[in-house]
């Protein structure tokens, strides 16, 4: 949940009006409200151990960089800023769920953004960027 909501919706204004209707803060809250409902349904169906993954460094993927440019930054900052807003709200949701269902369930937040924020060249990853089409 989250990555495609941003890459396949919010940051495609030529196809969807989501980014004109919602600020990044508002959009993150809409997603979290939907996520809360979905997780609650899963809990009611018997889910008791659930890992919730945050949005990754979507502003650093080659598509984002080649399509939107980085304006001198390493990545598309507005993409990563939106991801961080969502992740903060998701972490708060995990805390809320753990408080509400503490007697018999456990929810874990997986910090995908933090995991993906390291230097990719340290693992031998390389890519080249061509802005010509």
Short mmCIF file of N, CA and C in Angstrom, two decimals, residues 1-2 5 30-48 50 52 86 90 93 96-97 100-101 107:
data_model
loop_
_atom_site.label_atom_id
_atom_site.label_comp_id
_atom_site.label_asym_id
_atom_site.label_seq_id
_atom_site.Cartn_x
_atom_site.Cartn_y
_atom_site.Cartn_z
N UNK A 1 0.85 -1.18 0.00
CA UNK A 1 0.00 0.00 0.00
C UNK A 1 0.89 1.23 0.00
N UNK A 2 0.59 2.15 -0.81
CA UNK A 2 1.29 3.43 -0.77
C UNK A 2 2.10 3.73 -2.01
N UNK A 5 0.01 4.13 -5.00
CA UNK A 5 -0.92 5.23 -4.80
C UNK A 5 -0.27 6.56 -5.16
N UNK A 30 -5.93 10.53 3.68
CA UNK A 30 -6.94 9.75 2.97
C UNK A 30 -6.50 8.29 2.86
N UNK A 31 -5.24 8.09 2.46
CA UNK A 31 -4.71 6.73 2.34
C UNK A 31 -4.70 6.00 3.68
N UNK A 32 -4.27 6.70 4.73
CA UNK A 32 -4.21 6.09 6.06
C UNK A 32 -5.61 5.71 6.54
N UNK A 33 -6.59 6.56 6.29
CA UNK A 33 -7.97 6.23 6.69
C UNK A 33 -8.45 4.97 5.98
N UNK A 34 -8.15 4.85 4.68
CA UNK A 34 -8.52 3.64 3.94
C UNK A 34 -7.75 2.43 4.46
N UNK A 35 -6.48 2.63 4.74
CA UNK A 35 -5.64 1.55 5.26
C UNK A 35 -6.16 1.05 6.60
N UNK A 36 -6.55 1.99 7.49
CA UNK A 36 -7.10 1.62 8.79
C UNK A 36 -8.32 0.72 8.61
N UNK A 37 -9.20 1.10 7.69
CA UNK A 37 -10.40 0.30 7.44
C UNK A 37 -10.04 -1.09 6.93
N UNK A 38 -9.09 -1.18 6.02
CA UNK A 38 -8.69 -2.47 5.46
C UNK A 38 -8.03 -3.36 6.52
N UNK A 39 -7.16 -2.79 7.33
CA UNK A 39 -6.49 -3.57 8.38
C UNK A 39 -7.49 -4.02 9.43
N UNK A 40 -8.45 -3.16 9.76
CA UNK A 40 -9.49 -3.54 10.72
C UNK A 40 -10.31 -4.71 10.17
N UNK A 41 -10.62 -4.68 8.88
CA UNK A 41 -11.34 -5.81 8.27
C UNK A 41 -10.51 -7.09 8.36
N UNK A 42 -9.21 -6.97 8.09
CA UNK A 42 -8.35 -8.15 8.20
C UNK A 42 -8.32 -8.67 9.64
N UNK A 43 -8.24 -7.77 10.60
CA UNK A 43 -8.26 -8.17 12.01
C UNK A 43 -9.56 -8.92 12.31
N UNK A 44 -10.68 -8.37 11.84
CA UNK A 44 -11.98 -9.01 12.08
C UNK A 44 -12.09 -10.37 11.40
N UNK A 45 -11.28 -10.59 10.38
CA UNK A 45 -11.26 -11.90 9.71
C UNK A 45 -10.24 -12.86 10.33
N UNK A 46 -9.52 -12.39 11.36
CA UNK A 46 -8.62 -13.28 12.08
C UNK A 46 -7.14 -12.95 12.00
N UNK A 47 -6.75 -11.94 11.25
CA UNK A 47 -5.32 -11.58 11.17
C UNK A 47 -4.85 -11.08 12.54
N UNK A 48 -3.73 -11.62 13.01
CA UNK A 48 -3.22 -11.23 14.32
C UNK A 48 -1.75 -10.79 14.29
N UNK A 50 0.66 -8.72 11.70
CA UNK A 50 0.62 -8.00 10.44
C UNK A 50 1.81 -7.05 10.34
N UNK A 52 3.27 -3.91 8.27
CA UNK A 52 2.84 -2.83 7.39
C UNK A 52 4.07 -2.11 6.88
N UNK A 86 3.47 10.18 4.46
CA UNK A 86 2.69 8.95 4.57
C UNK A 86 3.28 8.04 5.64
N UNK A 90 1.65 6.36 8.86
CA UNK A 90 1.55 4.91 8.97
C UNK A 90 2.13 4.42 10.30
N UNK A 93 -0.38 4.99 12.82
CA UNK A 93 -1.45 4.00 12.70
C UNK A 93 -1.04 2.68 13.34
N UNK A 96 -1.42 3.04 16.96
CA UNK A 96 -2.85 3.03 17.28
C UNK A 96 -3.41 1.60 17.28
N UNK A 97 -3.07 0.83 16.27
CA UNK A 97 -3.57 -0.54 16.17
C UNK A 97 -3.01 -1.42 17.30
N UNK A 100 -4.98 -0.49 20.38
CA UNK A 100 -6.38 -0.96 20.31
C UNK A 100 -6.49 -2.47 20.45
N UNK A 101 -5.57 -3.20 19.84
CA UNK A 101 -5.66 -4.65 19.81
C UNK A 101 -4.53 -5.33 20.60
N UNK A 107 1.14 -5.56 15.37
CA UNK A 107 1.34 -4.88 14.10
C UNK A 107 2.75 -4.31 14.10
#
